[in-house]
């Protein structure tokens, strides 16, 4: 449906659908932007309607003639629909296949990127700027369904300030994590975001990375520079002595990155158009000082940003408003079947060009992250004489993964449900498959084990291709077992398959961890090789029975014995029949 917007209200945590506008207000030239925005403001107040729309980065000059950008193009500088009260909706699940990808091409080469960074450092050395938010565009042919792409992006990013816009020949799919500003009556709030780090693969490494980002002097310096700019911008419309910074250097978790965010607030009686005039564009996506830095951006960036780093949001008749910073945003030209995605970062004197280029790749991962629906999984042995085997280890691993993936979890409820299960058990061993979904729902499946598997030697095949040690699902036990299923299917005559990574390091089998006896020692591969830290493995490590070590495929030739271990079958000696 054309002229429709779907925007996430982060305060109330609900999706708002604006459709069938009573009026559309659009600006295509710089001189139209301010009067059209004021008209939106006036009509909302007069008719008690809702406004929903966007402002492009190239509209900046309309608010202050010294803010230079590329010349406007065919994309609107400002677009707002005026609507009756929006409908509160639930977003459906995306139906795009998880392997769906677009063929993205950058607007500059890596060499051109590094040349631009060098030029920025020249300007910094001359004292003309302190920080430049240099960006580039990724472009791809697109003939698919824009709404489905939006659903895929917001599922992957899980960002608070997502928005979908469908107007004329354009669709906008925004999975933005950054708040430009929120107005609640006379309370104005901005959450500038500056500082990025890639997520770790395990909970421990993930928390270490978050802590390093929080303490990073470079990222703190960049963040506080932007905070000071926003304080100054807010001061132009704030009541005297009301601009505050309640928090600095908060680190927020997203599926692919950690982001550093600070909070700036003020009290104001200014209108939305006056607030926009003081703050737009957001300082976090320009650099400092804003005026000269935007001139440098226009010189070095070879294409207009359009919606990228502009803002998308809504205004209610009760003096409530929310606008995002339009990052993590795909613009789709539906007439020419082209998609565009902007990405970049703040460049300062001590920025390392290769690191900044890598950060662009990290920020673009939202475009390629294919995270399927999955549940967390624990497989637990119950025995009549001993009860649940190493239950504490299972619960700890489950809780760690729940924290990592932001799944809801109630450990006490899980324990109660597990103990309730035992009331119906007969006098035999059971295997319990405990499933936890993202909402915290628990399902327990019980499988009676009629007899202990007395097979003395299990046959292992050696996987013909390596696993990718950066695959997050290798480190957490989930129902997403595609890697293991493919490996096992290739060896139907083997009991299990031995996996190895791109560096030739042994990792695990499809259903257990590996222990290798070498020179009288029992060794197990290190988690960093790309494997699930099994609960029985963890218990044996804690007791000093085994030791972590890098074990290559080549080293297996010199092993005395190979064992496969897990928490249900425990020790099983193995023979490698395919090498």
XYZ file of C-alpha atoms in Angstrom:
579
model
C 0.000 0.000 0.000
C 1.466 3.358 -1.063
C 2.005 6.252 1.353
C 2.209 3.816 4.241
C 4.667 4.015 7.131
C 5.346 1.473 9.876
C 7.428 2.862 12.763
C 8.515 1.329 16.043
C 7.531 3.435 19.059
C 10.501 2.657 21.301
C 8.976 4.217 24.401
C 5.820 2.077 24.302
C 7.571 -0.850 22.544
C 4.937 -1.187 19.840
C 4.752 -0.921 16.062
C 2.580 1.866 14.641
C 1.070 1.595 11.166
C 0.184 4.862 9.397
C -1.896 4.419 6.248
C -4.419 6.295 4.047
C -3.101 9.841 4.670
C -5.546 12.737 4.615
C -2.830 14.923 3.123
C 0.735 14.561 1.823
C 3.292 17.331 2.236
C 6.474 17.075 0.203
C 9.481 19.329 -0.400
C 11.728 18.884 -3.430
C 13.753 22.082 -3.212
C 15.724 23.670 -0.371
C 13.469 26.732 -0.148
C 10.413 24.522 0.445
C 11.762 22.483 3.396
C 11.285 24.865 6.343
C 7.845 26.223 5.347
C 6.594 22.693 4.546
C 7.831 21.379 7.910
C 6.131 24.305 9.665
C 2.945 23.497 7.734
C 3.103 19.912 9.028
C 3.483 21.277 12.559
C 0.542 23.680 12.151
C -1.841 21.123 10.631
C -1.101 18.588 13.372
C -1.895 21.210 16.035
C -4.983 22.503 14.223
C -6.611 19.185 13.282
C -5.199 16.933 16.043
C -3.730 14.596 13.438
C -0.565 12.517 13.349
C 2.382 13.253 11.102
C 4.745 10.535 9.883
C 7.570 10.931 7.432
C 11.230 11.684 6.838
C 13.813 14.359 6.108
C 16.808 13.693 3.834
C 20.394 14.572 4.734
C 20.527 17.001 1.769
C 17.785 19.085 3.447
C 20.420 20.328 5.927
C 21.069 23.525 3.967
C 17.439 24.563 4.457
C 17.975 24.870 8.224
C 21.285 26.738 7.926
C 22.762 27.955 4.639
C 26.333 27.302 5.846
C 25.644 23.535 6.054
C 26.733 22.316 2.626
C 25.696 19.068 0.946
C 25.428 17.665 -2.568
C 22.652 19.162 -4.656
C 19.194 17.628 -4.186
C 18.280 14.845 -6.604
C 14.992 13.175 -7.539
C 14.538 11.885 -3.986
C 12.337 14.077 -1.725
C 14.083 16.386 0.743
C 11.066 16.165 3.030
C 8.009 13.919 2.963
C 5.204 13.738 5.548
C 1.774 12.197 5.516
C -0.947 13.488 7.838
C -2.932 10.600 9.329
C -5.675 9.729 11.722
C -4.619 7.717 14.765
C -2.229 4.905 13.735
C -3.016 1.232 14.143
C -0.921 -0.785 16.596
C 0.299 -3.919 14.794
C 2.460 -6.996 15.297
C 5.108 -7.526 12.646
C 4.790 -10.859 10.842
C 7.722 -13.226 10.526
C 9.787 -12.666 7.363
C 9.249 -15.241 4.636
C 12.480 -14.594 2.725
C 14.710 -17.680 2.768
C 17.614 -17.441 5.193
C 20.104 -17.709 2.319
C 18.572 -14.646 0.562
C 21.323 -12.172 -0.401
C 21.725 -9.096 -2.576
C 24.819 -8.527 -4.701
C 26.174 -5.347 -3.086
C 28.822 -3.207 -4.821
C 30.557 -0.341 -2.958
C 30.513 3.173 -4.432
C 34.267 3.509 -3.793
C 37.113 1.025 -4.005
C 39.145 0.100 -0.942
C 42.042 2.164 -2.329
C 39.761 5.184 -2.791
C 38.494 4.713 0.765
C 42.041 4.815 2.150
C 42.834 7.917 0.028
C 39.801 9.692 1.526
C 40.946 8.832 5.055
C 44.401 10.252 4.266
C 42.812 13.487 3.022
C 40.712 13.745 6.177
C 43.865 13.428 8.282
C 45.417 16.265 6.280
C 42.458 18.471 7.193
C 42.742 17.409 10.841
C 46.465 18.296 10.812
C 45.566 21.746 9.460
C 43.098 22.231 12.324
C 40.074 22.470 10.005
C 38.224 19.548 11.603
C 38.505 17.213 14.576
C 36.362 14.366 13.292
C 34.746 13.550 9.943
C 31.989 10.991 9.575
C 33.044 9.648 6.196
C 30.596 7.297 4.471
C 30.119 5.343 1.292
C 27.213 3.707 -0.469
C 26.604 0.042 -1.290
C 24.401 -0.561 -4.332
C 22.627 -3.661 -5.616
C 19.997 -4.636 -8.185
C 16.670 -5.198 -6.430
C 13.444 -6.586 -7.845
C 12.066 -8.253 -4.730
C 9.531 -7.332 -2.069
C 10.658 -4.292 -0.043
C 8.382 -5.135 2.904
C 9.907 -8.613 3.186
C 13.405 -7.140 3.102
C 12.411 -4.767 5.910
C 11.105 -7.646 8.015
C 14.353 -9.522 7.453
C 16.455 -6.502 8.465
C 14.578 -5.697 11.670
C 14.600 -9.355 12.701
C 18.368 -9.465 12.176
C 19.131 -6.136 13.866
C 16.456 -6.008 16.617
C 16.764 -2.220 16.718
C 14.452 0.078 18.652
C 14.035 2.708 15.959
C 13.072 0.658 12.929
C 10.853 2.181 10.240
C 9.340 1.205 6.908
C 8.258 3.802 4.348
C 6.479 3.129 1.036
C 5.891 6.217 -1.124
C 5.670 6.830 -4.851
C 8.655 5.107 -6.448
C 10.626 4.599 -3.239
C 10.629 2.290 -0.264
C 12.779 2.756 2.845
C 13.742 -0.152 5.091
C 15.344 1.188 8.264
C 16.668 -0.948 11.118
C 18.176 2.014 12.929
C 19.457 1.578 16.496
C 19.933 5.332 17.060
C 17.485 7.904 18.428
C 17.877 11.367 16.893
C 15.453 12.899 19.376
C 12.317 12.167 21.324
C 9.936 14.858 22.564
C 7.616 14.090 25.495
C 5.645 17.290 26.132
C 8.547 19.631 26.981
C 11.182 16.950 27.661
C 13.697 16.580 24.819
C 16.008 13.542 24.702
C 18.777 12.510 22.299
C 20.841 9.303 22.376
C 23.927 9.940 20.226
C 25.742 6.777 19.197
C 29.461 6.750 18.546
C 31.766 3.753 19.083
C 31.374 0.282 17.579
C 32.828 -3.189 18.212
C 31.979 -6.577 16.699
C 30.258 -9.094 18.982
C 32.225 -11.973 20.510
C 31.385 -15.608 19.842
C 30.911 -16.700 23.460
C 29.407 -14.917 26.448
C 32.823 -14.478 28.096
C 34.547 -13.012 25.036
C 31.445 -10.950 24.251
C 31.515 -9.309 27.683
C 35.264 -8.698 27.384
C 34.724 -6.895 24.077
C 31.914 -4.791 25.571
C 34.130 -3.810 28.485
C 37.016 -2.908 26.163
C 34.684 -0.689 24.126
C 33.345 0.965 27.295
C 36.884 1.778 28.468
C 38.344 2.676 25.054
C 39.928 6.132 25.241
C 39.577 6.629 21.482
C 35.876 5.762 21.424
C 35.182 7.795 24.566
C 36.894 10.822 23.061
C 34.813 10.528 19.872
C 31.628 9.976 21.853
C 32.090 12.954 24.171
C 32.937 15.184 21.194
C 29.549 14.362 19.662
C 27.792 14.748 23.025
C 29.230 18.272 23.348
C 27.958 19.154 19.868
C 24.473 17.912 20.665
C 24.498 19.786 23.970
C 25.298 22.944 22.018
C 22.627 22.219 19.400
C 20.001 21.562 22.084
C 21.031 24.746 23.873
C 19.671 26.762 20.939
C 16.096 25.731 21.802
C 16.365 24.656 25.459
C 15.153 26.541 28.497
C 18.062 28.115 30.378
C 20.232 25.693 32.389
C 18.191 22.604 31.447
C 20.638 20.814 29.112
C 21.922 17.741 30.970
C 23.964 14.610 30.248
C 22.426 11.936 32.530
C 24.692 9.159 31.255
C 27.876 8.728 29.246
C 29.480 5.763 27.470
C 26.692 3.210 27.861
C 27.407 0.080 25.815
C 24.378 -1.441 24.055
C 24.134 -4.932 22.558
C 22.880 -5.708 19.037
C 23.028 -8.986 17.105
C 26.233 -8.089 15.241
C 27.782 -5.203 17.194
C 28.223 -3.417 20.509
C 27.500 0.314 20.293
C 28.509 3.113 22.678
C 25.633 5.493 23.443
C 25.249 8.555 25.674
C 22.140 10.470 26.760
C 21.523 14.218 26.405
C 18.323 15.863 27.686
C 16.795 19.328 27.877
C 13.526 21.097 28.626
C 12.027 23.081 25.753
C 8.840 24.748 24.596
C 10.079 24.946 20.997
C 8.037 23.495 18.136
C 9.111 20.410 16.206
C 10.206 22.564 13.281
C 12.332 24.733 15.625
C 13.875 21.641 17.261
C 14.651 20.161 13.857
C 16.204 23.453 12.766
C 18.526 23.435 15.782
C 19.569 19.766 15.711
C 19.439 18.627 12.058
C 21.474 16.831 10.845
C 22.454 14.834 13.910
C 26.018 15.597 14.993
C 26.845 11.894 15.297
C 26.761 11.523 11.514
C 28.650 14.695 10.539
C 31.629 15.264 12.823
C 33.081 18.363 14.461
C 32.854 21.244 13.866
C 29.662 20.637 11.928
C 29.918 23.449 9.347
C 33.441 22.840 8.016
C 33.141 19.084 8.377
C 30.021 18.947 6.216
C 31.958 20.846 3.528
C 34.669 18.174 3.697
C 32.023 15.442 3.485
C 30.597 17.018 0.334
C 34.101 17.160 -1.170
C 35.081 13.558 -0.374
C 31.823 11.610 -0.710
C 31.022 11.053 -4.374
C 27.239 10.572 -4.058
C 24.413 12.237 -2.085
C 23.332 10.450 1.085
C 19.575 10.960 0.487
C 17.689 9.238 3.346
C 20.899 7.818 4.839
C 21.804 9.830 7.987
C 18.626 11.850 7.601
C 15.752 11.011 9.945
C 12.460 9.095 9.952
C 9.761 9.452 12.573
C 6.325 10.534 13.732
C 4.664 13.464 15.501
C 1.509 13.091 17.590
C -1.013 15.838 18.447
C -0.160 15.484 22.164
C 3.313 17.019 21.626
C 4.944 13.626 21.376
C 7.502 12.890 18.688
C 10.213 10.373 17.860
C 12.784 10.531 15.060
C 15.588 8.102 14.360
C 18.960 8.703 12.748
C 18.489 6.861 9.453
C 21.445 4.489 9.665
C 21.281 0.708 8.997
C 18.837 1.830 6.292
C 18.203 0.509 2.775
C 16.678 2.856 0.184
C 14.936 1.064 -2.685
C 14.257 2.793 -5.994
C 11.296 0.685 -7.125
C 11.138 2.295 -10.561
C 14.779 1.518 -11.446
C 15.007 -1.676 -9.354
C 18.014 -0.504 -7.345
C 18.822 -0.742 -3.634
C 21.212 1.575 -1.796
C 22.739 1.236 1.667
C 24.981 3.782 3.377
C 27.714 2.872 5.824
C 30.587 4.757 7.440
C 32.261 5.889 10.635
C 33.868 8.779 12.474
C 37.475 9.460 11.423
C 39.838 11.175 13.889
C 43.584 11.774 13.903
C 44.518 8.412 15.409
C 42.081 6.405 13.298
C 43.676 3.454 11.508
C 42.378 3.346 7.945
C 42.281 -0.462 7.750
C 40.414 -0.650 11.078
C 37.865 1.910 9.917
C 37.323 -0.022 6.672
C 36.790 -3.181 8.739
C 34.268 -1.329 10.920
C 32.299 -0.496 7.766
C 32.192 -4.220 6.975
C 30.963 -4.971 10.511
C 28.207 -2.360 10.289
C 27.113 -3.780 6.943
C 26.677 -7.278 8.402
C 23.008 -6.520 9.045
C 22.608 -6.882 5.273
C 23.957 -10.422 5.225
C 23.115 -11.795 8.666
C 20.916 -14.822 8.100
C 19.816 -15.831 11.567
C 17.081 -18.456 11.382
C 14.497 -19.062 14.069
C 15.939 -21.392 16.677
C 15.565 -22.555 20.251
C 18.268 -23.157 22.809
C 18.726 -26.850 23.552
C 20.087 -28.959 26.388
C 20.233 -32.763 26.331
C 20.344 -34.088 29.896
C 20.774 -37.610 31.297
C 18.534 -38.721 34.175
C 19.321 -41.914 36.101
C 17.237 -43.457 38.902
C 20.108 -43.633 41.418
C 21.825 -40.336 40.622
C 19.089 -38.052 39.253
C 20.108 -35.474 36.647
C 23.737 -35.781 35.552
C 25.737 -32.524 36.021
C 22.527 -30.472 35.921
C 24.266 -27.324 37.191
C 26.538 -27.321 34.155
C 23.560 -27.655 31.799
C 21.668 -24.819 33.478
C 24.715 -22.552 33.461
C 25.362 -23.143 29.755
C 21.682 -22.572 28.969
C 21.658 -19.338 30.945
C 24.868 -18.091 29.308
C 23.447 -18.643 25.821
C 20.133 -17.053 26.822
C 21.990 -13.938 27.956
C 24.071 -13.906 24.780
C 21.050 -14.142 22.447
C 18.707 -12.083 24.680
C 16.328 -14.988 25.299
C 14.038 -14.733 28.299
C 14.912 -17.349 30.918
C 13.617 -18.333 34.368
C 16.020 -20.885 35.844
C 13.781 -21.638 38.854
C 10.876 -22.448 36.561
C 13.089 -24.759 34.492
C 14.322 -26.584 37.607
C 10.744 -27.031 38.865
C 9.617 -28.411 35.501
C 12.540 -30.845 35.334
C 11.863 -32.190 38.816
C 8.179 -32.532 38.050
C 9.102 -34.739 35.085
C 10.832 -37.299 37.306
C 7.564 -38.138 39.104
C 6.396 -40.134 36.068
C 9.723 -41.824 35.307
C 10.060 -45.587 35.578
C 13.108 -47.287 37.035
C 15.326 -46.721 34.000
C 17.538 -44.068 32.395
C 16.026 -41.181 30.440
C 17.343 -38.566 28.035
C 15.605 -35.166 28.350
C 15.678 -32.659 25.484
C 15.013 -29.270 27.054
C 14.057 -26.530 24.569
C 13.902 -22.807 25.371
C 12.561 -20.290 22.832
C 13.241 -16.548 22.731
C 10.097 -15.740 24.738
C 11.146 -18.063 27.565
C 8.755 -20.894 26.724
C 10.040 -24.293 27.888
C 9.400 -27.656 26.223
C 10.761 -30.900 27.673
C 10.886 -34.048 25.548
C 11.658 -37.358 27.277
C 13.263 -40.386 25.663
C 13.573 -43.644 27.604
C 16.989 -45.271 27.303
C 16.267 -48.987 27.332
C 19.881 -49.992 27.843
C 23.308 -48.477 28.025
C 25.039 -48.498 24.674
C 27.730 -51.152 25.125
C 29.366 -50.606 21.768
C 33.079 -50.639 22.574
C 34.337 -48.742 19.543
C 32.538 -46.148 17.466
C 33.471 -45.382 13.868
C 34.392 -41.793 12.999
C 34.569 -40.298 9.541
C 36.689 -37.188 8.968
C 34.622 -34.373 7.468
C 35.761 -33.563 3.922
C 35.360 -29.772 4.306
C 36.209 -27.431 7.207
C 33.723 -25.697 9.471
C 33.880 -21.901 9.758
C 35.155 -21.085 13.247
C 33.335 -17.708 13.117
C 29.930 -19.449 12.895
C 28.167 -18.408 16.108
C 26.050 -21.562 16.186
C 29.124 -23.719 16.771
C 29.537 -22.176 20.236
C 25.956 -22.483 21.502
C 23.711 -25.546 21.649
C 20.623 -24.768 19.595
C 18.136 -26.400 17.269
C 19.998 -24.823 14.334
C 22.167 -27.882 13.595
C 22.602 -27.488 9.849
C 26.408 -27.749 9.989
C 26.213 -31.066 11.856
C 23.378 -32.497 9.764
C 25.224 -31.856 6.495
C 28.437 -33.402 7.847
C 26.669 -36.493 9.189
C 24.690 -37.064 5.983
C 27.960 -37.387 4.034
C 29.028 -40.407 6.108
C 26.004 -42.730 6.408
C 28.224 -45.712 7.294
C 29.891 -43.971 10.243
C 28.582 -43.571 13.779
C 29.724 -39.949 13.908
C 31.833 -37.426 12.004
C 34.937 -35.583 13.209
C 34.942 -31.872 12.326
C 37.863 -29.494 11.743
C 38.153 -25.769 11.010
C 39.667 -23.614 8.275
C 43.049 -23.695 10.059
C 43.189 -27.489 10.063
C 42.371 -27.699 13.799
C 40.169 -30.476 15.185
C 36.965 -29.133 16.763
C 34.347 -31.753 17.779
C 32.038 -34.432 16.421
C 28.424 -33.938 15.410
C 27.121 -35.100 18.801
C 30.007 -34.725 21.214
C 33.384 -33.373 22.180
C 36.671 -35.039 21.352
C 39.376 -36.143 23.791
C 42.709 -37.280 22.337
C 45.372 -39.178 24.265
C 48.772 -37.804 23.285
C 52.005 -38.667 25.127
C 50.071 -39.907 28.132
C 47.900 -36.763 28.396
C 44.166 -36.437 27.702
C 43.679 -33.348 25.545
C 40.520 -31.676 24.201
C 40.371 -28.946 21.527
C 40.151 -25.328 22.688
C 36.788 -23.578 22.378
C 38.373 -20.880 20.196
C 38.800 -23.537 17.482
C 35.027 -23.353 16.945
C 33.108 -25.858 19.049
C 30.371 -26.319 21.620
C 31.768 -26.387 25.179
C 30.069 -29.595 26.291
C 28.862 -29.863 29.882
C 30.710 -33.153 30.558
C 33.803 -31.619 28.962
C 33.505 -28.597 31.291
C 33.145 -30.845 34.331
C 36.239 -32.852 33.351
C 38.241 -29.658 32.784
C 37.213 -28.312 36.204
C 38.413 -31.557 37.824
C 41.716 -31.471 35.929
C 40.975 -34.763 34.154
C 41.583 -33.292 30.701
C 43.384 -30.233 29.321
C 42.596 -27.805 26.475
C 45.009 -27.714 23.551
C 45.100 -26.939 19.834
C 44.985 -30.313 18.073
C 45.551 -30.422 14.332
C 44.400 -33.119 11.927
C 48.067 -34.001 11.425
C 48.548 -34.585 15.164
C 45.928 -37.355 15.133
C 48.504 -39.622 13.485
C 50.443 -39.626 16.742
C 47.517 -40.120 19.117
C 47.272 -43.227 21.274
C 43.491 -43.148 21.562
C 40.545 -40.972 20.549
C 37.433 -40.637 22.689
C 34.082 -39.037 21.984
C 32.363 -37.646 25.102
C 28.993 -36.102 25.855
C 26.737 -35.791 28.877
C 24.382 -38.636 27.897
C 26.727 -41.344 26.600
C 29.813 -40.149 28.553
C 33.031 -41.905 27.392
C 33.094 -43.783 24.079
C 36.322 -44.889 22.431
C 36.524 -44.087 18.727
C 38.453 -45.204 15.688
C 39.015 -42.867 12.751
C 38.142 -44.873 9.642
C 38.215 -41.979 7.180
C 41.291 -39.754 7.199
